[in-house]
XYZ file of C-alpha atoms in Angstrom:
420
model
C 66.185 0.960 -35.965
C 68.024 -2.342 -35.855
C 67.850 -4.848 -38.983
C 65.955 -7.464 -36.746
C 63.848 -4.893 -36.407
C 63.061 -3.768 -39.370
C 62.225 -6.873 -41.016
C 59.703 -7.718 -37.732
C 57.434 -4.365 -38.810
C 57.455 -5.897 -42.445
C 56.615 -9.044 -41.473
C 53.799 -6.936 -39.260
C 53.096 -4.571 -42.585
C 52.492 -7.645 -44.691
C 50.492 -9.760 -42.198
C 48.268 -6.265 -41.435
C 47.903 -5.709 -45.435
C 47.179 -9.238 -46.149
C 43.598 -8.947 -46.477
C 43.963 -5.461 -48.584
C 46.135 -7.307 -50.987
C 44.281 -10.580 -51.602
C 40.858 -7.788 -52.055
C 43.278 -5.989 -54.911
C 44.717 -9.798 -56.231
C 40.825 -10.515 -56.567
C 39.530 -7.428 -58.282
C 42.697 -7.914 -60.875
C 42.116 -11.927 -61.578
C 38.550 -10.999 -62.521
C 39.632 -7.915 -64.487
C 41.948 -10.506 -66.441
C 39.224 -12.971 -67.166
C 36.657 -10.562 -68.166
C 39.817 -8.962 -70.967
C 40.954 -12.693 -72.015
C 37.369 -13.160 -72.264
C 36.419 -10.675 -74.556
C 40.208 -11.199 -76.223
C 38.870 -14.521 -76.828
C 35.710 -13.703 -78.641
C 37.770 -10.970 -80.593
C 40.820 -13.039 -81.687
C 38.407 -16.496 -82.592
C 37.947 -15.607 -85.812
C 40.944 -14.179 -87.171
C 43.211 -16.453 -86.471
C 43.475 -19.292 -88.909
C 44.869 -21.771 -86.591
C 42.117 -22.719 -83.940
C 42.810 -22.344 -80.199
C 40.819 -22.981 -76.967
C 39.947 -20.601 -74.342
C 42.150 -21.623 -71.876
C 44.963 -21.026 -74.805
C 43.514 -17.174 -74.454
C 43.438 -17.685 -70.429
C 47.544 -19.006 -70.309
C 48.300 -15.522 -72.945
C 46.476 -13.211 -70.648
C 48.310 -14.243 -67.319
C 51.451 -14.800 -69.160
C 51.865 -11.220 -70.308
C 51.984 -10.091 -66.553
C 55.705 -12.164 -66.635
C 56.547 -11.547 -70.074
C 56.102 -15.568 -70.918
C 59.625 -16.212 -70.066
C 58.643 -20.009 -70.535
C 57.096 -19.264 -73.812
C 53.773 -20.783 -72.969
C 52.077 -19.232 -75.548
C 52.981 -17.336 -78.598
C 49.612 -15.758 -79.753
C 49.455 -12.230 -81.210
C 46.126 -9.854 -81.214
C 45.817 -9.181 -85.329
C 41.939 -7.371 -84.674
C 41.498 -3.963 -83.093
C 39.625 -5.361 -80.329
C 41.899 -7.936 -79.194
C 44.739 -4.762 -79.472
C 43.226 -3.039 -76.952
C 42.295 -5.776 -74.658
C 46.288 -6.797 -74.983
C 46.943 -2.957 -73.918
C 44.580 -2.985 -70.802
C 45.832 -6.660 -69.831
C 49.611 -5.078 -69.777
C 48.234 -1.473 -67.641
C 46.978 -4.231 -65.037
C 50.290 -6.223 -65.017
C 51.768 -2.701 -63.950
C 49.429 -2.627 -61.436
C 49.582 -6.148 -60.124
C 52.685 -5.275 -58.807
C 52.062 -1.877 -58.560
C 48.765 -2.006 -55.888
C 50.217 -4.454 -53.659
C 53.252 -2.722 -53.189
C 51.993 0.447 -52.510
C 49.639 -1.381 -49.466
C 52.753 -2.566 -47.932
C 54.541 -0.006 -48.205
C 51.501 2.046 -46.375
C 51.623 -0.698 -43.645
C 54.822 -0.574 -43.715
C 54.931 3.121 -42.785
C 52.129 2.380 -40.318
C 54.061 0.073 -38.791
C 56.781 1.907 -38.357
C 54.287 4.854 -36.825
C 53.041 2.183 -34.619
C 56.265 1.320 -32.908
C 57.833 4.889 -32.375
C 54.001 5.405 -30.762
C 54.143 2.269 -28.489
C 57.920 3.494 -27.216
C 56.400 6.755 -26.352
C 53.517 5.435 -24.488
C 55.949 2.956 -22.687
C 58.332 6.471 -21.927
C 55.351 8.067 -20.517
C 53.920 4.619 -18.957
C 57.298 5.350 -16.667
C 56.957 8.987 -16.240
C 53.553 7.596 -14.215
C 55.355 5.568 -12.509
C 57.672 8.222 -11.288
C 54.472 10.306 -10.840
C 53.616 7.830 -7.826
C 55.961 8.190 -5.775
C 55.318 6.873 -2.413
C 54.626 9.972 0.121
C 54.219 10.629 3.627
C 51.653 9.889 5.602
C 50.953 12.587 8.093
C 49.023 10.531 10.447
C 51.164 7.445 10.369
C 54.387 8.377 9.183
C 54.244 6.036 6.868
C 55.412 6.217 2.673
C 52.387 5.322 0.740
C 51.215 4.938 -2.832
C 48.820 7.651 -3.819
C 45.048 6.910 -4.081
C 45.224 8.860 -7.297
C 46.617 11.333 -9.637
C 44.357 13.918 -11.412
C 44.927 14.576 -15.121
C 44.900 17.828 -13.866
C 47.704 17.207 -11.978
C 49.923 15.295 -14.575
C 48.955 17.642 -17.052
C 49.946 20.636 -15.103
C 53.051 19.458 -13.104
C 54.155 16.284 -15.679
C 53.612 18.548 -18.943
C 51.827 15.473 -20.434
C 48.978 15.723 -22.759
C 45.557 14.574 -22.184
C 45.622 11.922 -25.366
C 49.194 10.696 -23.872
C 48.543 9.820 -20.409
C 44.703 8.166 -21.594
C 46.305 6.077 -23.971
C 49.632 4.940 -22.073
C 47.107 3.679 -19.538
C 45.267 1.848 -22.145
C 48.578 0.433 -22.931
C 50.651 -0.487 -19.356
C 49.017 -2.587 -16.953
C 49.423 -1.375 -13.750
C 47.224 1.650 -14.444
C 43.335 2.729 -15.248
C 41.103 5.706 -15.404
C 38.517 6.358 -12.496
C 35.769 8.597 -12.269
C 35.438 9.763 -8.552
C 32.149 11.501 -9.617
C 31.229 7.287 -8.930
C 31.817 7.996 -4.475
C 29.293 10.311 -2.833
C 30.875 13.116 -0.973
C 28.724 14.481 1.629
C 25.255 13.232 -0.137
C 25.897 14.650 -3.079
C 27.181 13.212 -6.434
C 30.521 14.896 -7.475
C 31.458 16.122 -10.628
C 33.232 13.940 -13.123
C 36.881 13.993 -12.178
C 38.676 11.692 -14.506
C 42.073 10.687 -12.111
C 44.636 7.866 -12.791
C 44.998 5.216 -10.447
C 48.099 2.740 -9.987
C 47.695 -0.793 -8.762
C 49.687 -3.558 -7.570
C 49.617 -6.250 -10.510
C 51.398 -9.996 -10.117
C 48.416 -12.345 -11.759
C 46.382 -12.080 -14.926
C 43.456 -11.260 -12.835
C 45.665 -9.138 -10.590
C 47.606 -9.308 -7.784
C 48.347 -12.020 -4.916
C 50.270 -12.037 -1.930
C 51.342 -15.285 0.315
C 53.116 -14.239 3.155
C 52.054 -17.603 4.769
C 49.733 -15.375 7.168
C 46.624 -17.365 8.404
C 44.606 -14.086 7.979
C 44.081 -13.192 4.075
C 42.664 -10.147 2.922
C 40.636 -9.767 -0.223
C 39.688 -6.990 -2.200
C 37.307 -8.628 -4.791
C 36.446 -5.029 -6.313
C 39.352 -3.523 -6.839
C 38.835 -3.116 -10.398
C 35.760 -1.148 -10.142
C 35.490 0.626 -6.618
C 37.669 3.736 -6.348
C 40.090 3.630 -3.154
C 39.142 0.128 -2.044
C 42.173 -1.467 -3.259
C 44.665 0.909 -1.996
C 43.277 0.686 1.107
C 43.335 -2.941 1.160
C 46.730 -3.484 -0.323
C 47.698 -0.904 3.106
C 45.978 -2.749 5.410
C 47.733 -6.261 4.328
C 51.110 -5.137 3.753
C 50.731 -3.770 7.652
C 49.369 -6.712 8.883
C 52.097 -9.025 7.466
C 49.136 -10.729 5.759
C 48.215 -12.411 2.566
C 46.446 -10.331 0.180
C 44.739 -10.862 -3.066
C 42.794 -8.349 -5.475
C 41.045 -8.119 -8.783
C 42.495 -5.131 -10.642
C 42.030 -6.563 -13.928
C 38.703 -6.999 -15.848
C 38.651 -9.004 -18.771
C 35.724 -7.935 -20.368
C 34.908 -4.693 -19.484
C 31.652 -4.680 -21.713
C 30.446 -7.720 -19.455
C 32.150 -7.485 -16.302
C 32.098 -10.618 -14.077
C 31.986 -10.181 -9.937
C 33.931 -11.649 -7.923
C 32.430 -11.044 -5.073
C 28.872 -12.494 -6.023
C 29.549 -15.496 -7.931
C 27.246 -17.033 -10.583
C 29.697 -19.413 -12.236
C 33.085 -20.482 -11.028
C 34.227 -21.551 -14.391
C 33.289 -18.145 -16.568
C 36.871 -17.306 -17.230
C 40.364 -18.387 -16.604
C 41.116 -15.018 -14.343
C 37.904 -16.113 -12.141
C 39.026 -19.754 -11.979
C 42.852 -18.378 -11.203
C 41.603 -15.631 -9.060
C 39.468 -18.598 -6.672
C 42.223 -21.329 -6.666
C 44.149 -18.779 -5.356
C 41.571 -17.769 -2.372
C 41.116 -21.327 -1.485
C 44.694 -21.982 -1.164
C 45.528 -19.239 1.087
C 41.785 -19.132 3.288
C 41.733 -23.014 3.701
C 41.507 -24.394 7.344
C 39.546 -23.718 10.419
C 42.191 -21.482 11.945
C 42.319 -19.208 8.623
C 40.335 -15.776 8.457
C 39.754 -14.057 5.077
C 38.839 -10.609 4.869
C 36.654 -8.831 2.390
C 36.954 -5.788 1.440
C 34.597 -3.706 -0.769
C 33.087 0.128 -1.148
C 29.821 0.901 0.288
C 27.495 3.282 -0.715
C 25.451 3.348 2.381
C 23.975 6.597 3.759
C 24.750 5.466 7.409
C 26.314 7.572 9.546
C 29.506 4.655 10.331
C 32.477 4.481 8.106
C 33.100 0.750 8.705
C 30.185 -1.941 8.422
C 31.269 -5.199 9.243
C 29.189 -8.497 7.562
C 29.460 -12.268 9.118
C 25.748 -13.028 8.857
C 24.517 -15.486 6.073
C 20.786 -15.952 4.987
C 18.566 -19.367 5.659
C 19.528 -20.348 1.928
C 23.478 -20.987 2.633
C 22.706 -23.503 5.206
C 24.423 -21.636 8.184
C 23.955 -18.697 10.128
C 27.326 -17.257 10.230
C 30.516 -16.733 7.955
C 32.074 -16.979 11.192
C 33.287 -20.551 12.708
C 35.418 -19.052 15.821
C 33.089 -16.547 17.683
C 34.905 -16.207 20.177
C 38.082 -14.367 18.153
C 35.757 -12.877 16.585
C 34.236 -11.370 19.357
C 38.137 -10.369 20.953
C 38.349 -8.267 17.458
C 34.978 -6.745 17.541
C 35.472 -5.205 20.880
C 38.261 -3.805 20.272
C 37.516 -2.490 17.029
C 34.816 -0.477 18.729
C 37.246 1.068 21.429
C 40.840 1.247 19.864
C 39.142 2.128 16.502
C 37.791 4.860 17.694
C 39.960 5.689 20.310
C 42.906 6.241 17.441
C 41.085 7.405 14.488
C 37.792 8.630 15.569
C 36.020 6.322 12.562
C 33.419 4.197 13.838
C 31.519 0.850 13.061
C 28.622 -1.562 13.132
C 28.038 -4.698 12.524
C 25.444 -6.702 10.648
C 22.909 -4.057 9.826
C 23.588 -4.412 5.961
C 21.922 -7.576 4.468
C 23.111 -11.119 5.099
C 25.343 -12.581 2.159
C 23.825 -15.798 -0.259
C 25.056 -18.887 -1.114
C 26.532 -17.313 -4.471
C 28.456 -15.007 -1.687
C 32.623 -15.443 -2.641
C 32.666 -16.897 1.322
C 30.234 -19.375 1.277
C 31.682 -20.417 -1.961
C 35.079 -21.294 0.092
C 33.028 -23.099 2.800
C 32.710 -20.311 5.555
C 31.067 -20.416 8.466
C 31.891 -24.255 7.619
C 35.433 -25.288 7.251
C 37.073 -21.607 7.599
C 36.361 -18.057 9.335
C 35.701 -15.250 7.075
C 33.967 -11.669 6.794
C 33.350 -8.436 5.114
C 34.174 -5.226 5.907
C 32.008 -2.681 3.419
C 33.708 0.503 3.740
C 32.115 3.841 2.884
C 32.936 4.771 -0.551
C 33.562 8.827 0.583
C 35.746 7.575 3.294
C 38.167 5.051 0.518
C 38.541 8.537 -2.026
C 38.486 11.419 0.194
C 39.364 10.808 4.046
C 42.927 11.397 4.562
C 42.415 8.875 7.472
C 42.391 5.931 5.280
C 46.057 4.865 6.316
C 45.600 5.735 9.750
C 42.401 3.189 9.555
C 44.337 0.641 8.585
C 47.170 0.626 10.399
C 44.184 0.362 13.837
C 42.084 -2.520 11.908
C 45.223 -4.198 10.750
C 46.797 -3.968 14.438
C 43.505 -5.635 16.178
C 43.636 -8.090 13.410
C 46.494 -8.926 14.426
C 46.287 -9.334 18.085
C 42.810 -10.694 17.947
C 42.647 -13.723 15.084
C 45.538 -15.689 16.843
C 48.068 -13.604 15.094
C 51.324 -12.226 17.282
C 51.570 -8.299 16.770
C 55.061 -8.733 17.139
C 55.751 -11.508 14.977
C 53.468 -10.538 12.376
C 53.068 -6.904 11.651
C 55.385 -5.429 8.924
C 58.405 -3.785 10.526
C 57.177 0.190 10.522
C 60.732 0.922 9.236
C 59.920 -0.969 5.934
C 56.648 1.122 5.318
C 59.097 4.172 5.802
C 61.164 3.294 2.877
C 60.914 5.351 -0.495
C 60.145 4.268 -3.776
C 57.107 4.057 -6.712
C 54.125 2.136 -6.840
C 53.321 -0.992 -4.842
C 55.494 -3.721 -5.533
């Protein structure tokens, strides 16, 4: 451990200890005047010369230095004031002695405290490593893993339980997911703790501008298993923009950004919509929503551009017409490729606190959602395959040149870990 070092974890041991110490200072400074008090009352008498109080005060605090400035040159003559003299000079031991010993303890704890954080940021790249992008077998394409079981790192990684939990507390781009939270087949699945990785650029998460005019947006991220990676896949594709909250900064009162009550409830909200605006602004934009669904309906894919009487507009939708071109052929190519199927509008309307209406769509800019069942984002291994279709009539559809646009395939064949 380097000098700089090692005078940064005392700095840390004496800033952690500082309210233990000034507790013990406290408890000694009324020990003192309680002794000099009682010194006082002992010595009063027997001395022939008079002195004040504050004369037995300056003797009492002066023992604890030895009165190298000779302040005061009393001397206890009556039993009493003996033994008060002897317990004043035990605590001058342990004025010294109790503060010490604190920083020395949070100095040790200190030093505990950084070999732990360099192990959690050793295994914090051992999960890196552990998502490594594979293969596709559908699309032939390298992709980040949904997930990684404990299980899994446990068994293959040889890391321990407390390890992994608390190097994800610890690096960013990962969290713990319970995928007893998606449905499979009707039924609720048993908890399955797994490890997730995300793509992370922005306080609130991550954004992409790859000056596309279509944007897509996955506003739940944090909190819906699947939905993000299947996003992030589906923009990176595409060629287009893509934004995502993966971080939440209050997890004991989580804020949505996909129903909005208050713009200006924190700075990753306010970041997080600046953001949107910028890159969904204009009439020839689209933005794309993304989120889980937990619908019973027998269609993977529900698409969402109607808006209730209370926004003031029927439709999140300005340009029917493309969106008509993408609709019919997400109901033939769709299927055609994947066999996944779709509807549209038979889930409730959106509201005026809606995350599109609160960029003006259906007024100054096209957008929708696309609720996508929650079994299908965990468990289908035609998730990639889905997006690659979607993100192809997208493209084609929303004024958008395939060519032009779409990510070279050879770039989504490349190796590597994690998504960015």
């Amino acid at each position: 451990m380097s000098k700089t070092n090692s005078f940064k974890l005392l700095w840390e041991a004496i800033k952690d200890s500082r309210q233990s110490m000034w507790v013990s200072v406290q408890v000694l400074i009324v020990l003192t005047l309680v002794l000099a008090t009682i010194f006082f009352i002992a010595e009063y008498d027997a001395h022939e010369e008079q002195y004040s109080y504050w004369d037995s005060l300056t003797w009492a605090f002066t023992r604890y230095i030895d009165d190298p400035g000779e302040f005061s040159d009393i001397a206890p003559v009556t039993v009493t004031g003996r033994w008060m003299a002897t317990l004043i000079g035990i605590i001058s031991i342990l004025l010294f002695a109790v503060p010490a010993g604190i920083i020395g303890g949070a100095f040790n704890n200190a030093i505990d405290d950084e070999i732990r954080k360099q192990h959690l940021v050793d295994v914090g790249e051992r999960l890196k490593k552990a998502f490594r992008r594979k293969q596709d077998s559908k699309t032939m394409y390298k992709v980040v893993p949904r997930y990684i079981s404990l299980g899994t790192l446990q068994a293959l990684k040889n890391m321990t339980q407390n390890d992994v939990v608390d190097a994800v507390e610890y690096n960013p781009p990962f969290r713990l997911r319970n995928l007893a939270t998606a449905e499979v087949n009707g039924t609720h699945a048993l908890d399955q703790l797994v490890v997730e990785m995300f793509p992370y650029n922005t306080p609130y998460g991550c954004c992409i501008d790859r000056r596309s005019d279509i944007t897509i947006v996955c506003p739940t991220g944090v909190s819906e298993a699947g939905a993000g990676n299947f996003a992030f896949y589906l923009a990176l594709i595409g060629g287009f923009n893509y934004i995502s909250k993966e971080v939440e900064p209050d997890v004991d009162d989580p804020t949505s950004y996909y129903i909005i009550n208050d713009e200006n409830k924190n700075e990753h909200l306010k970041q997080y919509l600046a953001d949107l605006k910028r890159l969904s602004s204009g009439e020839d934009r689209w933005t794309v929503f993304i989120i889980s669904s937990e619908s019973k309906k027998e269609n993977e894919l529900h698409f969402l551009t109607k808006a209730n009487a209370k926004t003031g507009r029927e439709s999140t939708v300005t340009d029917a017409e493309a969106f008509n071109r993408l609709w019919n052929m997400v109901t033939t190519d769709l299927k055609e490729e994947t066999g996944i199927t779709a509807d549209l509008n038979e889930l409730r309307p959106v509201g005026p606190k809606n995350v599109a209406v609160r960029i003006g769509a259906g007024e100054t800019t096209n957008a929708f959602t696309i609720r996508v069942s929650s079994e299908f984002l965990v468990w289908d291994t035609r998730n990639i395959l889905a997006a690659k279709s979607l993100a192809q009539s997208l493209a084609l559809t929303l004024g958008q040149s395939y060519a032009e646009k779409m990510t070279d395939p050879r770039l989504l064949k490349e190796s590597g870990f994690g998504y960015l």
